XYZ file of C-alpha atoms in Angstrom:
682
model
C 75.997 145.617 41.731
C 73.951 142.849 40.088
C 70.696 144.348 41.433
C 71.679 147.757 40.008
C 72.346 146.233 36.577
C 69.024 144.356 36.665
C 67.116 147.507 37.622
C 68.823 149.467 34.829
C 67.938 146.764 32.306
C 64.268 146.704 33.353
C 64.079 150.504 33.243
C 65.567 150.628 29.740
C 63.278 147.787 28.590
C 60.175 149.554 29.961
C 61.118 152.864 28.344
C 61.868 151.092 25.079
C 58.509 149.231 25.151
C 56.622 152.440 25.868
C 58.503 154.137 23.089
C 57.606 151.366 20.686
C 53.899 151.663 21.610
C 54.084 155.417 21.186
C 55.745 154.992 17.823
C 53.024 152.572 16.658
C 50.115 154.762 17.805
C 51.683 157.950 16.462
C 52.363 156.331 13.076
C 48.735 155.213 12.875
C 47.522 158.711 13.764
C 49.751 160.235 11.095
C 48.270 157.860 8.527
C 44.663 158.902 9.370
C 43.600 162.185 7.821
C 40.086 162.587 9.263
C 40.162 163.877 12.863
C 37.032 161.939 13.873
C 38.621 158.720 12.595
C 41.673 159.577 14.716
C 39.378 159.908 17.768
C 37.754 156.559 16.982
C 41.175 154.885 16.586
C 42.440 156.288 19.918
C 39.307 155.153 21.779
C 39.521 151.668 20.224
C 43.226 151.348 21.102
C 42.843 152.551 24.705
C 39.795 150.285 25.174
C 41.868 147.246 24.170
C 45.040 148.169 26.086
C 43.949 149.861 29.336
C 44.403 146.600 31.282
C 47.871 145.585 30.124
C 49.297 149.094 29.495
C 47.413 151.463 31.843
C 49.968 154.310 31.708
C 50.107 154.444 27.890
C 46.312 154.046 27.693
C 45.809 156.947 30.131
C 48.163 159.164 28.107
C 46.323 158.554 24.828
C 42.861 158.680 26.450
C 43.629 162.203 27.713
C 44.987 163.121 24.293
C 41.786 161.751 22.719
C 39.655 163.738 25.199
C 41.351 167.021 24.251
C 41.004 166.229 20.562
C 37.290 165.349 20.969
C 36.463 168.484 22.947
C 38.325 170.678 20.467
C 36.301 169.186 17.583
C 32.924 168.992 19.418
C 32.851 165.180 19.139
C 30.756 164.583 22.258
C 30.458 160.785 21.894
C 34.222 160.549 21.363
C 34.786 162.650 24.503
C 32.381 160.406 26.425
C 34.281 157.281 25.305
C 37.600 158.851 26.326
C 36.235 159.799 29.760
C 34.894 156.236 30.157
C 38.383 154.843 29.393
C 39.937 157.186 31.974
C 37.290 156.055 34.484
C 38.099 152.368 33.812
C 41.805 152.996 34.479
C 40.997 154.889 37.707
C 38.701 152.028 38.799
C 41.484 149.459 38.332
C 43.786 151.705 40.395
C 41.102 151.944 43.160
C 40.803 155.714 42.633
C 37.026 155.515 42.986
C 36.241 159.223 43.407
C 38.175 160.020 40.246
C 36.421 157.165 38.428
C 32.950 158.399 39.485
C 33.825 161.928 38.375
C 34.908 160.724 34.901
C 31.834 158.492 34.432
C 29.515 161.383 35.386
C 31.284 163.685 32.903
C 30.970 160.952 30.252
C 27.204 160.846 30.872
C 26.992 164.608 30.275
C 28.835 164.243 26.959
C 26.674 161.309 25.802
C 23.480 163.185 26.703
C 24.494 166.045 24.403
C 24.140 163.727 21.378
C 21.539 161.346 22.891
C 24.032 158.454 22.560
C 21.931 155.805 24.379
C 24.547 153.052 24.084
C 27.221 155.309 25.569
C 24.836 156.514 28.297
C 24.110 152.984 29.473
C 27.770 151.941 29.307
C 28.634 154.883 31.572
C 25.703 154.100 33.889
C 26.783 150.453 34.175
C 30.421 151.334 34.955
C 29.390 154.006 37.459
C 27.038 151.526 39.175
C 29.921 149.066 39.552
C 32.004 151.733 41.327
C 29.042 152.617 43.568
C 28.832 148.913 44.509
C 32.542 148.811 45.355
C 32.270 151.890 47.589
C 29.117 150.657 49.355
C 26.797 153.284 47.864
C 24.280 150.556 47.129
C 21.117 152.597 46.557
C 22.806 154.680 43.830
C 24.278 151.518 42.320
C 20.837 149.885 42.220
C 19.327 152.943 40.544
C 21.941 152.955 37.740
C 21.736 149.185 37.200
C 17.930 149.264 36.943
C 18.121 152.065 34.341
C 20.581 149.924 32.349
C 18.281 146.887 32.538
C 15.389 148.847 30.985
C 17.568 149.851 28.017
C 19.048 146.384 27.407
C 15.582 144.810 27.667
C 14.429 147.057 24.845
C 17.574 146.262 22.842
C 17.164 142.512 23.572
C 20.894 142.307 24.246
C 20.933 138.936 26.037
C 24.603 138.988 27.072
C 24.488 142.511 28.516
C 21.109 141.895 30.147
C 22.335 138.716 31.846
C 25.328 140.641 33.238
C 23.125 143.505 34.488
C 20.673 141.096 36.195
C 23.592 139.423 37.964
C 24.873 142.827 39.084
C 21.429 143.820 40.427
C 21.227 140.518 42.290
C 24.627 141.225 43.869
C 23.467 144.650 45.091
C 20.322 143.126 46.647
C 22.513 140.464 48.266
C 24.686 143.174 49.863
C 21.486 144.891 51.018
C 20.487 141.513 52.589
C 17.335 141.416 50.434
C 17.893 137.805 49.440
C 14.450 137.213 47.935
C 14.944 140.101 45.473
C 18.469 138.909 44.716
C 17.215 135.416 43.828
C 14.548 136.875 41.516
C 17.157 138.689 39.404
C 19.606 135.766 39.475
C 16.829 133.496 38.168
C 16.094 136.015 35.389
C 19.770 135.941 34.437
C 19.805 132.117 34.474
C 16.747 131.955 32.197
C 18.301 134.308 29.641
C 21.640 132.450 29.788
C 19.974 129.075 29.155
C 17.825 130.416 26.314
C 20.827 131.997 24.582
C 23.446 129.320 25.436
C 25.554 131.778 27.494
C 27.578 129.228 29.475
C 29.923 131.698 31.173
C 27.024 133.828 32.361
C 25.091 130.740 33.498
C 28.088 129.559 35.536
C 28.301 132.937 37.304
C 24.538 132.969 37.955
C 24.480 129.440 39.405
C 27.374 130.367 41.695
C 25.580 133.529 42.876
C 22.355 131.611 43.592
C 24.310 128.977 45.530
C 25.960 131.741 47.596
C 22.540 133.138 48.569
C 21.359 129.691 49.726
C 24.607 129.200 51.657
C 24.064 132.506 53.473
C 20.580 131.238 54.429
C 22.075 127.898 55.623
C 20.197 126.041 52.857
C 23.231 123.998 51.909
C 21.318 121.248 50.086
C 19.881 123.838 47.653
C 23.289 125.512 47.309
C 24.829 122.114 46.538
C 22.344 121.481 43.718
C 23.355 124.741 41.948
C 27.075 124.037 42.310
C 26.423 120.626 40.738
C 24.586 122.320 37.871
C 27.844 124.130 37.188
C 29.522 120.754 36.648
C 27.166 120.235 33.683
C 27.876 123.784 32.433
C 31.629 123.106 32.549
C 31.185 119.915 30.527
C 29.890 122.068 27.658
C 32.636 124.668 28.095
C 35.618 123.242 30.091
C 37.541 125.615 32.326
C 40.067 124.187 34.769
C 39.982 127.237 37.085
C 36.180 127.225 37.344
C 36.104 123.444 37.784
C 38.558 123.737 40.681
C 36.408 126.452 42.295
C 33.245 124.393 41.766
C 34.772 121.338 43.443
C 35.846 123.616 46.315
C 32.313 125.038 46.663
C 30.751 121.544 46.630
C 33.219 120.416 49.285
C 32.354 123.466 51.412
C 28.626 122.598 51.203
C 29.247 118.990 52.262
C 31.387 120.295 55.131
C 28.530 122.490 56.378
C 26.156 119.499 55.985
C 28.577 117.457 58.173
C 29.166 114.921 55.390
C 32.874 115.099 55.980
C 34.012 112.209 53.780
C 32.301 113.793 50.756
C 33.754 117.195 51.671
C 37.286 115.786 51.765
C 36.811 113.989 48.435
C 35.763 117.154 46.586
C 38.340 119.351 48.297
C 41.066 116.934 47.195
C 39.836 117.106 43.597
C 39.863 120.902 43.845
C 43.377 120.886 45.318
C 44.691 118.690 42.505
C 43.371 121.066 39.829
C 44.651 124.141 41.661
C 48.114 122.605 41.928
C 48.023 122.035 38.171
C 47.032 125.684 37.682
C 49.809 126.776 40.063
C 47.894 129.559 41.827
C 49.128 129.486 45.420
C 46.245 131.621 46.749
C 43.750 129.071 45.415
C 45.819 126.175 46.778
C 45.734 127.717 50.267
C 41.909 127.878 50.272
C 41.670 124.153 49.430
C 44.294 123.244 52.045
C 42.308 125.172 54.668
C 39.093 123.379 53.633
C 40.771 119.966 53.897
C 42.247 120.880 57.268
C 38.844 121.918 58.646
C 37.106 118.751 57.383
C 39.767 116.452 58.842
C 39.753 118.425 62.095
C 36.057 117.923 62.740
C 36.396 114.219 61.783
C 39.145 113.811 64.377
C 41.904 113.170 61.788
C 44.200 115.554 63.610
C 47.444 114.482 61.915
C 46.001 115.066 58.427
C 44.444 118.350 59.525
C 47.813 119.465 60.948
C 49.675 118.600 57.727
C 47.227 120.552 55.547
C 47.344 123.609 57.837
C 51.143 123.572 57.922
C 51.249 123.456 54.105
C 48.832 126.403 53.973
C 50.986 128.312 56.488
C 54.188 127.752 54.468
C 52.493 128.832 51.210
C 51.192 131.936 52.981
C 54.787 132.767 53.964
C 55.985 132.207 50.387
C 53.503 134.703 48.925
C 53.832 137.085 51.889
C 50.110 136.993 52.752
C 49.850 137.855 56.456
C 46.137 137.043 56.783
C 46.620 133.519 55.389
C 49.539 132.948 57.780
C 47.492 134.231 60.733
C 44.507 131.956 60.011
C 46.732 128.899 59.462
C 48.681 129.569 62.672
C 45.392 129.804 64.613
C 44.159 126.462 63.240
C 47.534 124.777 63.923
C 47.326 126.057 67.518
C 43.889 124.457 68.031
C 44.975 121.150 66.448
C 48.123 120.940 68.581
C 45.996 121.799 71.611
C 43.797 118.754 70.982
C 46.938 116.656 70.479
C 48.204 117.879 73.882
C 51.409 119.319 72.380
C 51.539 122.318 74.657
C 54.931 123.765 73.700
C 54.303 123.594 69.951
C 50.773 124.976 70.410
C 52.057 127.994 72.376
C 54.683 128.682 69.694
C 51.985 128.935 67.023
C 49.838 131.034 69.371
C 52.705 133.537 69.605
C 53.058 133.511 65.794
C 49.297 134.123 65.478
C 49.431 136.954 68.018
C 52.347 138.650 66.220
C 50.646 138.345 62.826
C 47.403 139.734 64.270
C 49.315 142.731 65.656
C 50.977 143.193 62.277
C 47.582 143.278 60.551
C 46.214 145.761 63.101
C 49.276 148.001 62.675
C 48.958 147.744 58.918
C 45.279 148.689 59.126
C 46.090 151.646 61.388
C 48.749 152.915 58.992
C 46.327 152.389 56.103
C 43.721 154.516 57.879
C 46.267 157.267 58.473
C 47.307 157.093 54.816
C 43.669 157.264 53.711
C 43.131 160.324 55.914
C 46.177 161.984 54.388
C 45.137 160.989 50.849
C 41.615 162.277 51.463
C 43.040 165.490 52.768
C 45.300 165.865 49.721
C 42.287 165.381 47.441
C 40.316 167.979 49.380
C 43.288 170.299 49.232
C 43.472 170.048 45.431
C 39.749 170.706 45.094
C 40.075 173.652 47.447
C 42.968 175.061 45.399
C 40.864 174.873 42.231
C 38.040 176.695 43.997
C 40.447 179.286 45.427
C 41.596 180.278 41.934
C 38.025 181.411 41.171
C 37.753 183.554 44.286
C 39.108 186.912 45.229
C 42.899 187.058 45.819
C 42.335 188.593 49.274
C 40.804 185.316 50.562
C 43.552 182.989 49.260
C 45.967 183.431 52.134
C 43.282 182.950 54.793
C 41.900 179.768 53.201
C 45.371 178.306 52.680
C 46.207 178.915 56.347
C 42.950 177.218 57.339
C 43.816 174.152 55.308
C 47.284 174.001 56.878
C 45.738 174.158 60.345
C 43.356 171.323 59.443
C 46.289 169.236 58.199
C 48.239 169.853 61.402
C 45.210 168.924 63.523
C 44.581 165.749 61.520
C 48.251 164.753 61.659
C 48.421 165.515 65.383
C 45.234 163.565 66.076
C 46.468 160.623 64.006
C 49.804 160.698 65.836
C 48.033 160.745 69.199
C 45.876 157.749 68.193
C 48.915 155.767 67.024
C 50.913 156.610 70.165
C 48.033 155.698 72.489
C 47.384 152.503 70.584
C 50.977 151.261 70.789
C 51.315 152.182 74.474
C 48.153 150.328 75.491
C 48.673 147.479 73.071
C 52.081 146.561 74.432
C 50.828 146.194 78.015
C 47.588 144.482 76.970
C 49.463 141.988 74.816
C 51.818 140.991 77.625
C 48.951 140.524 80.090
C 46.850 138.637 77.530
C 49.699 136.287 76.648
C 50.440 135.516 80.288
C 46.748 134.908 81.010
C 46.451 132.642 77.973
C 49.453 130.585 79.096
C 48.045 130.128 82.595
C 44.572 129.185 81.345
C 46.010 126.817 78.766
C 48.255 125.106 81.360
C 45.292 124.658 83.710
C 43.085 123.281 80.942
C 45.831 120.887 79.849
C 46.315 119.599 83.408
C 42.549 119.090 83.861
C 42.332 117.129 80.617
C 45.264 114.928 81.567
C 43.811 114.263 85.019
C 40.489 113.175 83.489
C 42.270 110.932 80.998
C 44.380 109.341 83.731
C 41.284 108.720 85.854
C 39.433 107.031 82.986
C 42.562 105.055 82.058
C 42.969 103.776 85.643
C 39.310 102.760 85.856
C 39.547 100.910 82.540
C 42.773 99.190 83.584
C 41.290 98.049 86.910
C 38.146 96.742 85.212
C 40.122 94.820 82.598
C 42.294 93.240 85.314
C 39.098 92.232 87.135
C 37.663 90.691 83.964
C 40.856 88.769 83.204
C 41.443 87.654 86.801
C 37.852 86.720 87.690
C 35.526 86.452 84.685
C 38.099 84.618 82.561
C 39.545 82.499 85.386
C 36.194 81.287 86.716
C 35.033 79.425 83.561
C 38.538 78.063 83.026
C 38.518 76.708 86.569
C 35.131 75.123 85.820
C 36.539 73.545 82.645
C 39.417 72.104 84.671
C 37.030 70.662 87.271
C 34.681 69.188 84.642
C 37.583 67.571 82.770
C 38.666 65.817 85.988
C 35.056 64.777 86.609
C 34.804 63.294 83.098
C 37.915 61.181 83.751
C 36.409 59.876 86.991
C 33.041 59.088 85.304
C 34.827 57.235 82.492
C 36.872 55.155 84.952
C 33.775 54.286 86.983
C 31.701 53.544 83.861
C 29.018 56.106 84.734
C 28.427 56.983 81.091
C 24.828 58.081 81.600
C 26.086 61.140 83.530
C 28.456 62.250 80.781
C 25.707 63.975 78.757
C 24.884 66.536 81.444
C 28.569 67.018 82.243
C 29.436 67.625 78.585
C 26.687 70.283 78.392
C 28.229 72.062 81.385
C 31.634 71.836 79.727
C 30.210 73.264 76.493
C 28.658 76.229 78.358
C 31.940 77.017 80.103
C 33.940 76.820 76.887
C 31.359 79.027 75.116
C 31.630 81.631 77.879
C 35.436 81.616 77.624
C 35.322 81.960 73.849
C 32.785 84.796 73.978
C 34.807 86.643 76.584
C 38.140 86.217 74.768
C 36.540 87.259 71.462
C 35.148 90.392 73.102
C 38.451 91.190 74.810
C 40.389 90.762 71.577
C 37.925 92.828 69.535
C 37.763 95.558 72.191
C 41.556 95.852 72.515
C 42.058 95.949 68.721
C 39.340 98.567 68.384
C 40.826 100.730 71.153
C 44.288 100.584 69.535
C 42.885 101.373 66.083
C 44.155 98.079 64.598
C 40.760 96.451 64.016
C 40.103 96.516 60.232
C 36.972 98.269 59.025
C 35.702 96.955 55.676
C 32.049 97.824 55.057
C 30.163 95.771 52.464
C 26.554 95.312 51.372
C 24.908 92.784 53.750
C 21.476 91.105 53.369
C 19.894 91.551 56.792
C 17.637 88.485 56.653
C 20.540 86.106 55.899
C 22.652 87.647 58.661
C 19.982 87.354 61.383
C 18.758 83.891 60.358
C 22.342 82.588 60.340
C 22.987 83.826 63.869
C 19.646 82.387 65.092
C 20.732 78.922 63.918
C 23.905 79.179 66.031
C 21.952 80.003 69.215
C 19.040 77.642 68.582
C 20.523 74.823 70.675
C 21.255 77.140 73.621
C 17.695 78.475 73.487
C 16.216 74.961 73.504
C 18.091 74.172 76.727
C 16.132 76.968 78.467
C 12.964 76.164 76.483
C 13.094 79.664 74.903
C 11.414 80.333 71.555
C 13.451 82.319 68.971
C 11.568 84.201 66.237
C 12.690 86.260 63.222
C 10.548 89.225 62.057
C 11.909 90.907 58.918
C 11.273 91.334 55.194
C 13.368 89.674 52.484
C 14.723 92.829 50.797
C 16.682 94.669 53.491
C 20.312 95.475 52.666
C 22.701 97.467 54.837
C 26.206 98.792 54.324
C 28.428 97.811 57.266
C 31.409 95.760 58.421
C 30.044 92.206 58.595
C 32.271 90.852 61.459
C 31.417 93.900 63.589
C 27.683 93.595 62.859
C 27.715 89.843 63.645
C 29.544 90.543 66.930
C 26.884 93.113 67.919
C 23.944 90.787 67.170
C 25.620 87.800 68.903
C 26.328 89.809 72.062
C 22.799 91.221 72.232
C 21.207 87.797 71.531
C 23.460 86.186 74.120
C 22.338 88.785 76.694
C 18.682 88.155 75.797
C 19.123 84.387 76.340
C 20.913 85.053 79.610
C 18.167 87.262 81.077
C 15.086 85.508 79.675
C 13.555 82.823 81.943
C 12.605 79.355 80.740
C 9.595 79.294 78.450
C 10.264 82.875 77.297
C 10.261 84.461 73.821
C 13.021 86.335 71.957
C 12.299 88.147 68.679
C 14.902 89.425 66.221
C 13.499 92.023 63.842
C 14.495 94.637 61.281
C 12.687 97.507 59.560
C 13.800 100.016 56.903
C 13.602 103.728 57.773
C 14.360 106.743 55.535
C 18.118 106.280 55.135
C 18.894 103.479 57.598
C 17.666 100.106 58.812
C 16.663 99.596 62.451
C 17.437 96.154 63.944
C 16.119 95.040 67.335
C 16.388 92.105 69.767
C 13.295 91.949 72.000
C 12.791 89.586 74.965
C 10.197 89.143 77.722
C 12.819 88.605 80.405
C 13.499 90.228 83.740
C 13.958 93.750 82.352
C 16.357 96.516 83.438
C 15.876 99.300 85.967
C 16.051 102.973 84.957
C 19.167 103.413 87.085
C 20.915 100.518 85.319
C 19.886 101.791 81.868
C 21.620 105.124 82.499
C 24.947 103.260 82.991
C 24.379 100.249 80.730
C 27.022 101.208 78.150
C 29.734 101.788 80.753
C 32.521 99.326 81.447
C 31.789 98.914 85.165
C 28.235 97.606 84.564
C 27.753 93.937 85.585
C 24.742 91.626 86.124
C 23.722 87.984 86.419
C 21.351 85.948 84.228
C 18.294 83.871 85.168
C 20.537 80.825 85.782
C 23.269 82.791 87.478
C 25.201 83.463 84.260
C 27.859 86.109 84.885
C 28.152 89.297 82.822
C 30.874 91.937 82.784
C 29.464 94.725 80.580
C 32.284 94.474 78.005
C 29.952 93.098 75.338
C 27.647 96.139 75.422
C 30.603 98.524 75.326
C 31.843 96.638 72.256
C 28.367 96.841 70.677
C 28.243 100.609 71.167
C 31.752 101.132 69.702
C 31.049 98.927 66.664
C 27.665 100.515 65.870
C 29.067 104.048 66.126
C 31.983 103.064 63.904
C 29.430 101.921 61.315
C 27.728 105.377 61.473
C 24.739 104.160 63.513
C 23.399 104.493 67.040
C 22.246 102.027 69.712
C 19.780 102.356 72.610
C 17.731 100.238 74.988
C 14.052 100.201 76.015
C 13.073 98.207 79.090
C 10.633 97.805 81.984
C 11.453 95.700 85.007
C 9.545 92.422 84.926
C 8.267 92.990 81.357
C 11.338 92.503 79.181
C 13.980 94.439 77.268
C 14.462 95.625 73.678
C 17.879 96.622 72.309
C 17.687 98.662 69.095
C 20.414 99.900 66.764
C 20.626 101.472 63.304
C 22.877 100.811 60.304
C 23.052 102.835 57.031
C 21.062 101.438 54.114
C 23.100 100.128 51.191
C 20.944 102.236 48.852
C 21.913 105.478 50.670
C 25.633 104.661 50.435
C 25.241 103.837 46.750
C 23.611 107.227 46.076
C 26.336 109.109 47.990
C 29.086 107.197 46.182
C 27.457 108.003 42.836
C 27.361 111.704 43.678
C 31.014 111.730 44.757
C 32.152 110.283 41.415
C 30.167 112.593 39.129
């Protein structure tokens, strides 16, 4: 009952509003005596109201057309036909729109109304673009550009150049498209047309994105930030942030992508447009997914899915369900993943069915249009042929309907069986893949567990046992007064304690890093101070083996990294160099700035490493002994690799047996991070 009352109220309100508009227009017409002024008033009114009141505008445009034809006002008739074409375009009735624009051109040509001719050409070209008739669209747009160039109409010319560029883009002639976009940009800058310049910059960026030139595309999106400072627009700013984030995502600068997508999302939430919000949520989900932030990616995709349900957009729901399925797959949540796969499959079927019904509807609509045209033609022919032609049209309709019905029936019959088989196959393949992944993880976990037990039981126990023995020996030497032997014994004790401390530090750091509890706080670090400080710590140990330590670096190298992690890496690598360098050897610590990173190396002339050992050197089960029998367990190098990768660098080794070894790793320059941070806060 309530719904009926609401419908009645809306119907009465609509009729009343239309009546009020009619009353206003009719009163104005009654007050105008000259018929040509009446035509001008009707064209002005319909031109202003065809968007918000299309039905009333269509009524008065047709009335204006009759009045113009009756009074031989050809320009007025052309304007009326243009208004009718605009309404048909907004209603996606493209054939009707093209017909009205072509008739408008005929009317304008009768009075040589060049402004009207080019307006009709421009509107007809837009419809040609929408229907994919690109060559005809290009022809009309180029004719318009010649006229507006002569008129020096900067605003219209900028719009036409943009439209020509869009046609060339759709024709995949990107070089031509860029030429016209650049013409539009030049005119916009010269005439301070900010809105046109924003559109042009966006179009140029889209061309570069298509060509995978994301750095160039990024520069044009950033130009739009300057345009929006002159003429603020929250919607365009949100879209610009989204486009910048998309470029950074393609450039694999995921942190920057997330930052800009979040700014875009915040503005879109303020605007309240749920379609725009969904695009930002999808962008954030993709960026977090590739970074491995699966929980964040899942939350963003679920929000996008729920918003898609709220607005009833099946395609958004389908895409979100697909992404959620892949995220849950990586999180090994098989049951939840399969549930979203079924949702995705159902939504995909719904879209296919919708498309099939749309095609059938289009066939029927096309047939109805052809039928009307045929009826008009039949009226001009002899009455004896009417019955035969009408029967032919009926037969065609029956054949089309029968063929469409056969297609739909065949589709549903095959689709049902195919869907069941596909779903069953997907479940089996997914279960097998999940089991394989779990088996691999269990195997790696068991190997790691066994190695850690070995390290704790052997590598940690051995030096502790030595400490215990040395402490007893010290007591005996003190009781016997053999003080001259205490110096050597204390050195042995110091080496054992150092080994225990190094091992426990590595174990603690490795376990915290594996559990994700090790803090990561990058700062700007002077490389020379870092390396020279560590050299001082190991100077005494090097002197015991008569090894010379050298530092080779400039004074002005600064990197951006977590200092404790970087110190741990250098200490472990220097410790290894001391261990495997014989007495009288040389160890060099060096650093050199590259394009966007600094390369640090530890070079020795020790025993070297075989090619076989190098291929497994960053694996946990790699062990070796030093020149004095020092024991190694491989944990330090694993820790080095994890810490360097966490600081966005890479580590590798160069070695020849008997000639020495060089470990090299990279760390981002502080200058590069500063530039990226500056860009992200513009």
